[in-house]
Coordinates of C-alpha atoms in Angstrom, one line a residue:
X1 CA 25.0 15.1 12.0
X2 CA 23.8 13.0 14.9
X3 CA 24.6 9.3 15.4
X4 CA 22.6 6.4 16.7
X5 CA 22.5 5.1 20.2
X6 CA 23.6 1.5 20.7
X7 CA 26.6 0.5 18.6
X8 CA 29.7 2.3 17.6
X9 CA 28.6 5.9 16.7
X10 CA 30.3 5.7 13.4
X11 CA 28.3 2.6 12.2
X12 CA 24.9 4.3 11.4
X13 CA 25.1 7.9 10.4
X14 CA 22.0 10.1 10.1
X15 CA 21.9 12.3 7.0
X16 CA 20.3 15.8 7.2
X17 CA 17.5 14.7 4.9
X18 CA 13.9 15.0 6.3
X19 CA 10.5 14.6 4.7
X20 CA 7.8 16.3 6.6
X21 CA 4.0 15.7 6.3
X22 CA 2.5 18.5 4.3
X23 CA -1.2 19.5 4.6
X24 CA -1.2 20.9 1.1
X25 CA -0.8 17.4 -0.4
X26 CA -4.5 16.9 -1.0
X27 CA -6.7 14.7 -3.2
X28 CA -10.4 15.0 -4.2
X29 CA -12.9 12.5 -2.8
X30 CA -16.6 11.9 -3.3
X31 CA -18.5 13.6 -0.4
X32 CA -22.1 12.4 0.4
X33 CA -23.5 14.8 3.1
X34 CA -24.7 12.8 6.1
X35 CA -22.7 9.8 5.3
X36 CA -19.4 11.2 6.5
X37 CA -20.1 9.4 9.8
X38 CA -21.1 5.7 10.0
X39 CA -24.8 4.9 10.4
X40 CA -26.1 8.3 9.3
X41 CA -28.5 8.9 6.5
X42 CA -27.7 10.6 3.3
X43 CA -28.8 14.2 2.8
X44 CA -28.1 14.0 -1.0
X45 CA -31.7 14.7 -2.1
X46 CA -32.0 17.8 0.0
X47 CA -28.7 19.3 -1.3
X48 CA -29.6 18.6 -4.9
X49 CA -33.0 20.3 -4.4
X50 CA -31.3 23.4 -3.0
X51 CA -28.9 23.6 -6.0
X52 CA -31.8 23.1 -8.4
X53 CA -33.6 26.0 -6.7
X54 CA -30.7 28.4 -7.3
X55 CA -31.1 31.1 -10.0
X56 CA -28.7 31.0 -12.9
X57 CA -26.6 34.0 -11.8
X58 CA -26.0 32.4 -8.3
X59 CA -25.0 29.1 -10.0
X60 CA -22.6 30.9 -12.3
X61 CA -21.0 32.9 -9.5
X62 CA -20.8 30.0 -7.0
X63 CA -19.2 27.7 -9.6
X64 CA -16.7 30.4 -10.7
X65 CA -15.7 31.1 -7.1
X66 CA -15.3 27.4 -6.3
X67 CA -13.2 26.8 -9.5
X68 CA -10.9 29.7 -8.7
X69 CA -10.4 28.5 -5.2
X70 CA -9.5 24.9 -6.1
X71 CA -8.3 24.7 -9.8
X72 CA -4.8 25.4 -8.7
X73 CA -4.8 22.5 -6.2
X74 CA -6.2 19.7 -8.4
X75 CA -5.7 18.6 -12.1
X76 CA -8.8 18.0 -14.2
X77 CA -11.2 19.5 -11.6
X78 CA -14.0 19.9 -14.1
X79 CA -13.7 16.1 -14.8
X80 CA -14.0 15.4 -11.1
X81 CA -17.1 17.5 -10.8
X82 CA -18.6 15.8 -13.8
X83 CA -17.9 12.3 -12.4
X84 CA -19.3 13.1 -9.0
X85 CA -22.4 14.5 -10.6
X86 CA -22.9 11.3 -12.5
X87 CA -22.6 9.3 -9.3
X88 CA -25.5 11.1 -7.7
X89 CA -27.5 11.9 -10.8
X90 CA -29.9 9.1 -10.0
X91 CA -31.4 11.5 -7.5
X92 CA -32.6 13.8 -10.4
X93 CA -35.8 13.4 -12.4
X94 CA -34.7 12.2 -15.9
X95 CA -37.1 14.7 -17.4
X96 CA -35.3 17.7 -16.0
X97 CA -33.0 19.7 -18.3
X98 CA -30.1 20.5 -16.1
X99 CA -27.5 22.9 -17.6
X100 CA -23.8 22.0 -17.8
X101 CA -22.9 24.7 -15.2
X102 CA -25.5 23.4 -12.7
X103 CA -24.3 19.9 -13.3
X104 CA -20.7 21.0 -12.5
X105 CA -21.9 22.8 -9.3
X106 CA -23.9 19.8 -8.1
X107 CA -20.7 17.8 -8.6
X108 CA -18.7 20.4 -6.6
X109 CA -21.2 20.0 -3.7
X110 CA -20.5 16.3 -3.7
X111 CA -16.7 16.7 -3.6
X112 CA -14.3 17.4 -0.8
X113 CA -10.5 17.6 -0.3
X114 CA -8.6 15.1 1.8
X115 CA -5.1 15.8 3.0
X116 CA -3.3 12.5 2.7
X117 CA -0.5 13.4 5.1
X118 CA -2.2 15.8 7.5
X119 CA -1.7 13.5 10.5
X120 CA 1.5 11.7 9.8
X121 CA 4.1 10.6 7.3
X122 CA 6.1 7.4 8.0
X123 CA 7.3 3.9 7.2
X124 CA 9.1 4.3 3.8
X125 CA 10.6 1.7 1.6
X126 CA 13.3 2.4 -1.1
X127 CA 13.9 0.6 -4.4
X128 CA 15.8 1.2 -7.6
X129 CA 13.8 3.5 -10.0
X130 CA 12.9 1.8 -13.4
X131 CA 14.4 4.9 -15.2
X132 CA 18.2 5.3 -14.7
X133 CA 18.8 7.6 -17.6
X134 CA 20.5 11.0 -17.4
X135 CA 22.6 10.2 -14.2
X136 CA 26.3 10.9 -13.6
X137 CA 28.7 8.0 -13.1
X138 CA 28.1 6.2 -9.8
X139 CA 24.6 7.7 -9.2
X140 CA 21.4 5.7 -8.6
X141 CA 17.9 7.0 -9.0
X142 CA 15.4 5.6 -6.4
X143 CA 11.7 5.4 -5.7
X144 CA 10.6 5.9 -2.1
X145 CA 7.1 4.7 -1.1
X146 CA 5.6 6.4 2.0
X147 CA 2.7 5.8 4.2
X148 CA 0.6 9.0 4.5
X149 CA -2.0 9.2 7.3
X150 CA -4.8 11.7 7.2
X151 CA -8.1 12.5 8.8
X152 CA -9.6 9.5 10.7
X153 CA -6.2 7.7 10.7
X154 CA -6.8 6.6 7.1
X155 CA -3.6 5.5 5.5
X156 CA -2.6 5.5 1.8
X157 CA 0.6 4.8 -0.2
X158 CA 2.4 7.7 -1.8
X159 CA 5.7 8.1 -3.6
X160 CA 8.8 10.3 -3.7
X161 CA 11.9 10.1 -5.9
X162 CA 15.5 11.0 -5.6
X163 CA 19.1 10.1 -6.3
X164 CA 21.9 8.4 -4.3
X165 CA 25.2 9.9 -5.2
X166 CA 28.4 8.1 -6.0
X167 CA 29.5 8.8 -2.4
X168 CA 26.4 7.0 -1.0
X169 CA 24.6 10.2 0.0
X170 CA 21.0 10.5 -1.0
X171 CA 19.0 13.5 -2.1
X172 CA 15.2 13.9 -2.7
X173 CA 13.6 15.5 -5.7
X174 CA 11.1 18.2 -5.0
X175 CA 7.6 16.7 -4.9
X176 CA 5.2 17.7 -7.7
X177 CA 2.3 20.1 -7.3
X178 CA -0.7 17.9 -7.7
X179 CA -1.9 14.5 -6.4
X180 CA -4.0 11.9 -8.1
X181 CA -5.5 8.6 -7.0
X182 CA -5.8 7.2 -10.5
X183 CA -8.7 5.0 -11.7
X184 CA -9.5 1.4 -10.6
X185 CA -11.0 -1.4 -12.6
X186 CA -11.5 -5.1 -12.2
X187 CA -8.6 -7.4 -13.2
X188 CA -8.5 -10.8 -14.8
X189 CA -9.1 -13.0 -11.8
X190 CA -7.2 -16.2 -10.8
X191 CA -9.5 -19.1 -10.0
X192 CA -6.9 -20.5 -7.6
X193 CA -7.0 -17.4 -5.5
X194 CA -10.8 -17.6 -5.1
X195 CA -10.5 -21.3 -4.2
X196 CA -7.8 -20.6 -1.6
X197 CA -9.6 -17.7 0.0
X198 CA -12.8 -19.6 0.3
X199 CA -10.9 -22.4 2.0
X200 CA -9.3 -19.9 4.3
X201 CA -12.7 -18.7 5.4
X202 CA -14.1 -22.2 5.8
X203 CA -16.4 -22.2 2.7
X204 CA -15.7 -25.7 1.5
X205 CA -19.2 -26.2 0.0
X206 CA -21.0 -26.8 -3.2
X207 CA -20.7 -23.2 -4.5
X208 CA -16.9 -23.5 -4.3
X209 CA -17.0 -26.7 -6.2
X210 CA -19.1 -25.1 -8.9
X211 CA -16.6 -22.3 -9.3
X212 CA -13.7 -24.7 -9.6
X213 CA -15.5 -26.7 -12.3
X214 CA -17.1 -24.0 -14.4
X215 CA -14.7 -21.1 -14.3
X216 CA -11.5 -21.1 -16.4
X217 CA -8.1 -20.7 -14.6
X218 CA -8.3 -17.0 -15.5
X219 CA -11.6 -15.3 -15.8
X220 CA -13.4 -11.9 -16.0
X221 CA -16.1 -10.2 -13.9
X222 CA -18.6 -11.1 -16.6
X223 CA -17.6 -14.8 -16.6
X224 CA -18.0 -14.8 -12.8
X225 CA -21.4 -13.2 -12.9
X226 CA -22.5 -15.7 -15.5
X227 CA -21.6 -18.7 -13.4
X228 CA -23.2 -17.2 -10.3
X229 CA -26.4 -16.3 -12.2
X230 CA -26.6 -19.9 -13.5
X231 CA -26.5 -21.5 -10.0
X232 CA -29.4 -23.9 -9.4
X233 CA -32.1 -22.1 -7.4
X234 CA -32.3 -24.8 -4.8
X235 CA -28.6 -24.6 -4.3
X236 CA -28.7 -20.8 -3.9
X237 CA -31.6 -21.0 -1.5
X238 CA -29.5 -22.7 1.2
X239 CA -28.4 -20.3 4.0
X240 CA -24.8 -21.3 3.7
X241 CA -24.9 -20.5 0.0
X242 CA -25.8 -16.9 0.6
X243 CA -22.7 -16.5 2.8
X244 CA -20.4 -18.1 0.3
X245 CA -21.7 -16.0 -2.6
X246 CA -21.3 -12.9 -0.4
X247 CA -17.7 -14.0 0.3
X248 CA -17.0 -14.5 -3.5
X249 CA -18.2 -11.0 -4.2
X250 CA -16.0 -9.7 -1.4
X251 CA -13.0 -11.5 -2.8
X252 CA -13.7 -10.0 -6.2
X253 CA -13.9 -6.5 -4.8
X254 CA -10.5 -6.8 -3.1
X255 CA -8.7 -7.6 -6.3
X256 CA -8.4 -4.7 -8.8
X257 CA -6.1 -2.7 -11.0
X258 CA -5.3 1.0 -10.5
X259 CA -4.0 3.0 -13.4
X260 CA -2.6 6.6 -13.4
X261 CA -2.6 9.1 -16.2
X262 CA 0.3 8.9 -18.6
X263 CA 1.1 12.6 -17.9
X264 CA 1.2 12.3 -14.1
X265 CA 4.5 12.3 -12.3
X266 CA 5.4 9.5 -9.9
X267 CA 5.4 11.7 -6.9
X268 CA 1.8 12.8 -7.7
X269 CA 0.4 9.3 -7.5
X270 CA -1.4 8.0 -4.4
X271 CA -2.6 4.4 -4.0
X272 CA -5.9 5.0 -2.3
X273 CA -7.9 2.3 -0.4
X274 CA -10.4 0.7 -2.9
X275 CA -11.3 -2.8 -1.7
X276 CA -13.4 -3.6 1.4
X277 CA -10.5 -5.3 3.2
X278 CA -8.5 -2.0 3.1
X279 CA -11.4 0.4 3.5
X280 CA -9.7 1.8 6.7
X281 CA -6.2 2.0 5.2
X282 CA -3.3 0.7 3.1
X283 CA -0.4 0.5 5.5
X284 CA 3.4 -0.1 5.4
X285 CA 4.1 -1.1 1.8
X286 CA 7.4 -3.1 1.5
X287 CA 8.6 -2.7 -2.1
X288 CA 11.2 -4.9 -3.7
X289 CA 12.5 -5.0 -7.3
X290 CA 12.0 -8.7 -8.1
X291 CA 14.2 -10.2 -10.8
X292 CA 12.6 -13.1 -12.6
X293 CA 14.6 -16.1 -13.8
X294 CA 14.6 -14.6 -17.4
X295 CA 16.2 -11.4 -16.1
X296 CA 13.1 -9.2 -16.4
X297 CA 12.0 -7.2 -13.4
X298 CA 8.7 -6.6 -11.6
X299 CA 8.2 -4.4 -8.6
X300 CA 6.3 -6.2 -5.9
X301 CA 5.1 -4.9 -2.6
X302 CA 3.3 -6.5 0.3
X303 CA 1.2 -4.1 2.4
X304 CA -1.2 -4.3 5.3
X305 CA -4.9 -4.0 4.4
X306 CA -7.0 -2.8 7.3
X307 CA -10.8 -2.8 7.4
X308 CA -11.3 -1.3 10.8
X309 CA -11.3 -4.7 12.5
X310 CA -8.9 -7.1 10.8
X311 CA -5.5 -6.7 9.2
X312 CA -4.4 -8.8 6.2
X313 CA -1.3 -8.8 4.1
X314 CA -2.0 -8.0 0.4
X315 CA 0.1 -7.9 -2.7
X316 CA 0.6 -5.3 -5.4
X317 CA 2.8 -5.4 -8.4
X318 CA 3.8 -3.0 -11.2
X319 CA 6.5 -2.7 -13.8
X320 CA 6.3 1.1 -14.3
X321 CA 4.7 2.6 -11.2
X322 CA 1.8 3.7 -13.4
X323 CA -0.4 0.6 -13.5
X324 CA -0.7 -1.4 -10.2
X325 CA -2.3 -4.8 -9.8
X326 CA -3.7 -5.4 -6.3
X327 CA -4.4 -8.9 -5.1
X328 CA -5.0 -11.0 -2.0
X329 CA -3.0 -13.9 -0.8
X330 CA -4.0 -17.2 0.8
X331 CA -2.6 -19.7 3.3
X332 CA -1.7 -19.9 7.0
X333 CA 1.3 -17.6 6.6
X334 CA -0.6 -14.8 4.8
X335 CA -1.8 -13.3 8.1
X336 CA -1.1 -10.4 10.3
X337 CA 1.3 -7.6 9.5
X338 CA 4.9 -7.3 8.2
X339 CA 5.2 -9.7 5.2
X340 CA 8.3 -9.0 3.0
X341 CA 9.2 -10.7 -0.3
X342 CA 12.7 -11.7 -1.3
X343 CA 13.9 -10.0 -4.5
X344 CA 14.2 -13.3 -6.5
X345 CA 13.3 -16.9 -6.3
X346 CA 15.5 -19.1 -4.0
X347 CA 15.6 -22.8 -4.9
X348 CA 12.9 -22.3 -7.5
X349 CA 10.4 -20.9 -5.1
X350 CA 9.2 -17.5 -4.0
X351 CA 10.3 -16.7 -0.5
X352 CA 9.0 -14.2 2.1
X353 CA 9.5 -13.2 5.7
X354 CA 6.3 -13.1 7.7
X355 CA 5.1 -12.4 11.2
X356 CA 1.9 -14.5 11.3
X357 CA 2.0 -15.0 15.1
X358 CA 2.3 -11.2 15.6
X359 CA 5.6 -11.4 17.5
X360 CA 8.3 -13.6 15.7
X361 CA 10.0 -13.5 12.3
X362 CA 9.3 -16.5 10.1
X363 CA 10.3 -17.6 6.7
X364 CA 7.8 -19.1 4.2
X365 CA 7.9 -20.2 0.6
X366 CA 5.4 -20.3 -2.3
X367 CA 5.2 -21.8 -5.7
X368 CA 2.9 -19.1 -7.2
X369 CA 3.4 -16.0 -4.9
X370 CA -0.3 -16.3 -3.9
X371 CA -0.4 -19.2 -1.4
X372 CA 1.9 -19.2 1.6
X373 CA 1.9 -22.2 4.0
X374 CA 4.1 -23.7 6.8
X375 CA 6.1 -20.8 8.1
X376 CA 9.4 -21.6 9.9
X377 CA 10.5 -19.4 12.8
X378 CA 13.8 -17.5 12.2
X379 CA 13.9 -15.1 15.1
X380 CA 11.9 -14.9 18.3
X381 CA 11.9 -12.1 20.9
X382 CA 14.9 -12.7 23.2
X383 CA 17.0 -9.6 23.9
X384 CA 15.9 -6.8 26.1
X385 CA 15.4 -4.2 23.3
X386 CA 13.1 -6.6 21.3
X387 CA 11.4 -8.6 24.0
X388 CA 7.9 -7.6 23.0
X389 CA 8.1 -8.5 19.3
X390 CA 10.5 -8.7 16.4
X391 CA 9.9 -8.4 12.7
X392 CA 11.5 -7.2 9.5
X393 CA 12.1 -3.7 8.2
X394 CA 11.6 -4.5 4.6
X395 CA 12.6 -7.0 2.0
X396 CA 16.0 -8.8 2.3
X397 CA 18.9 -7.2 0.5
X398 CA 21.2 -9.5 -1.4
X399 CA 24.9 -9.3 -0.8
X400 CA 27.7 -11.7 -1.6
X401 CA 27.9 -12.6 2.1
X402 CA 24.2 -13.4 2.5
X403 CA 20.7 -11.9 2.7
X404 CA 20.9 -8.8 4.8
X405 CA 17.7 -8.3 6.7
X406 CA 16.9 -5.0 8.5
X407 CA 14.8 -5.9 11.5
X408 CA 12.8 -4.2 14.2
X409 CA 12.4 -4.9 17.8
X410 CA 10.0 -3.5 20.5
X411 CA 11.3 -3.0 24.0
X412 CA 10.2 -1.4 27.3
X413 CA 7.8 1.6 26.9
X414 CA 7.0 0.3 23.4
X415 CA 10.3 1.7 22.0
X416 CA 11.0 0.5 18.5
X417 CA 14.5 0.0 17.3
X418 CA 16.1 -1.1 14.0
X419 CA 18.5 -4.1 14.0
X420 CA 20.0 -6.4 11.4
X421 CA 20.6 -10.1 10.7
X422 CA 22.2 -12.1 7.9
X423 CA 20.7 -15.2 6.2
X424 CA 22.3 -17.8 4.1
X425 CA 22.0 -17.1 0.3
X426 CA 21.0 -20.6 -0.7
X427 CA 19.3 -21.6 2.6
X428 CA 17.7 -18.5 3.9
X429 CA 16.1 -20.4 6.7
X430 CA 19.6 -20.4 8.3
X431 CA 20.5 -17.3 10.3
X432 CA 24.3 -16.7 9.9
X433 CA 24.7 -13.7 12.1
X434 CA 22.9 -10.8 13.8
X435 CA 23.7 -7.5 15.4
X436 CA 23.8 -7.8 19.2
X437 CA 22.5 -4.2 19.8
X438 CA 20.2 -1.9 17.9
X439 CA 21.5 -0.2 14.8
X440 CA 19.1 2.7 15.2
X441 CA 16.9 3.9 18.0
X442 CA 15.1 7.3 18.3
X443 CA 17.4 10.0 19.5
X444 CA 16.4 13.2 21.3
X445 CA 15.2 14.8 18.1
X446 CA 13.1 11.9 17.0
X447 CA 11.2 10.8 20.1
X448 CA 8.2 13.0 19.8
X449 CA 5.5 12.6 17.2
X450 CA 2.2 11.0 16.3
X451 CA 3.6 7.6 17.6
X452 CA 6.4 8.5 20.0
X453 CA 9.7 6.6 20.5
X454 CA 9.6 4.7 17.2
X455 CA 12.0 4.3 14.3
X456 CA 10.7 2.1 11.6
X457 CA 11.6 1.3 8.0
X458 CA 9.8 -0.8 5.3
X459 CA 13.0 -1.3 3.2
X460 CA 16.5 0.0 2.6
X461 CA 18.6 0.0 -0.5
X462 CA 22.2 -1.1 -1.1
X463 CA 24.3 1.2 -3.4
X464 CA 27.8 0.1 -3.9
X465 CA 29.0 -0.5 -0.3
X466 CA 26.5 1.7 1.4
X467 CA 23.2 0.6 2.9
X468 CA 20.8 3.5 2.7
X469 CA 18.0 3.2 5.3
X470 CA 15.0 5.5 5.1
X471 CA 12.9 5.4 8.3
X472 CA 9.9 6.9 9.9
X473 CA 10.8 8.8 13.2
X474 CA 7.8 8.7 15.6
X475 CA 5.5 9.1 12.5
X476 CA 6.4 12.8 12.6
X477 CA 9.0 12.7 9.8
X478 CA 10.9 10.5 7.4
X479 CA 14.7 10.5 7.9
X480 CA 17.5 8.7 6.2
X481 CA 20.6 7.0 7.7
X482 CA 23.5 5.4 5.9
X483 CA 25.7 2.4 7.0
X484 CA 28.9 1.1 5.4
X485 CA 28.1 -2.6 4.6
X486 CA 31.6 -3.9 5.4
X487 CA 31.5 -2.3 8.9
X488 CA 27.9 -3.5 9.5
X489 CA 28.8 -7.1 8.6
X490 CA 31.9 -6.9 10.7
X491 CA 29.9 -5.9 13.8
X492 CA 27.5 -8.9 13.5
X493 CA 27.9 -11.9 15.7
X494 CA 27.6 -15.4 14.3
X495 CA 24.4 -17.2 15.3

């Protein structure tokens, strides 16, 4: 085993575990010929005409060959072809009698594979698995979220599972054969979210007031459509009203529910960009197992939504890793990258770390987990290895000594290192101690990759007295290090 530069070599110990990006981890996506590049015209009609002109024998042979090539790589391939045919079926004359085989083949022509990890695999977070059955004494099953990057630098959120042994050493389960992106649907919306987002974007106008007065606190898509359809024509005709209504539709599209099949395995599930705010990627999910005041648990994650221009922190939550609710957040602190939730309320409020100014770590609270205002700076760039920016490496870990926060710092030549600090349990705005040097920096085996000289984590896990830290190494691989908690605390210096 190799050890980390910086502190005492015995403090952070790298394990032999490695997760490598695998080009065989593929999903199916809708493919519209001509639209694979921006601002190009669809060639759908021409492709459909050519398939309709095929003789039946060619249709049969082509569909059979395609199915043989791809059925072993995707579950329910026939259902995918049928769905994609339905999406483009408006191109066909309704009077045409199209055979089931030809429908399937048209669907196949409008389908393509996407390798979710073809470019990189990085930035993991680790949480306790909801199912702890069948383990030996002292073992802990975990869920690892990963950021996969594919063609066009498009990011999605995937999962792996594994077990930490009684000795603190982790091991990964073999990933499953297939991948699935699940199905998305509209949620029950929160009126307060729409109200807050409209204020964030400067839409404090009559349309916003109408929504506040006519919509219930929780409402459906149908109820929203009804209110918008009933707006007074003279109110709607104003130029500002068009922009507000467009913004309302945009907010609705960015809040959704994704559900995976009951028979899918966790390591088969991929959270794929669905809303317009994340159309160019879902990045760096920071998961935490949040324990409510009544003892029940919800898994929350903040992640970075990227639309090709702006980055925004968004929130997802699940209880079973099968159904995920995705929602936006509001407020001055819900900006930029790197937001991380605390795993329980503190002082009756939700608490999070943020980096709204793009370079410092702040702490912020919320009454409802949606609206985040008035961040207070905890840590600013100061030391040589973090002079460019600092931030968190995942949600705080609760210990009897305080909240352990894994941090990251960026130094010369954009070298990313992992550090740590300790916050007061009851007053987490107080920094009790911090490591004076990096806990982990890229060693000689980790410097080269898609993003060189970077070690970065989105969340570790405490098991007994061992802190297990999964981390991306230059976006080329995911590695795991372990740290003895007592030794880590002992090496921190008081603030």
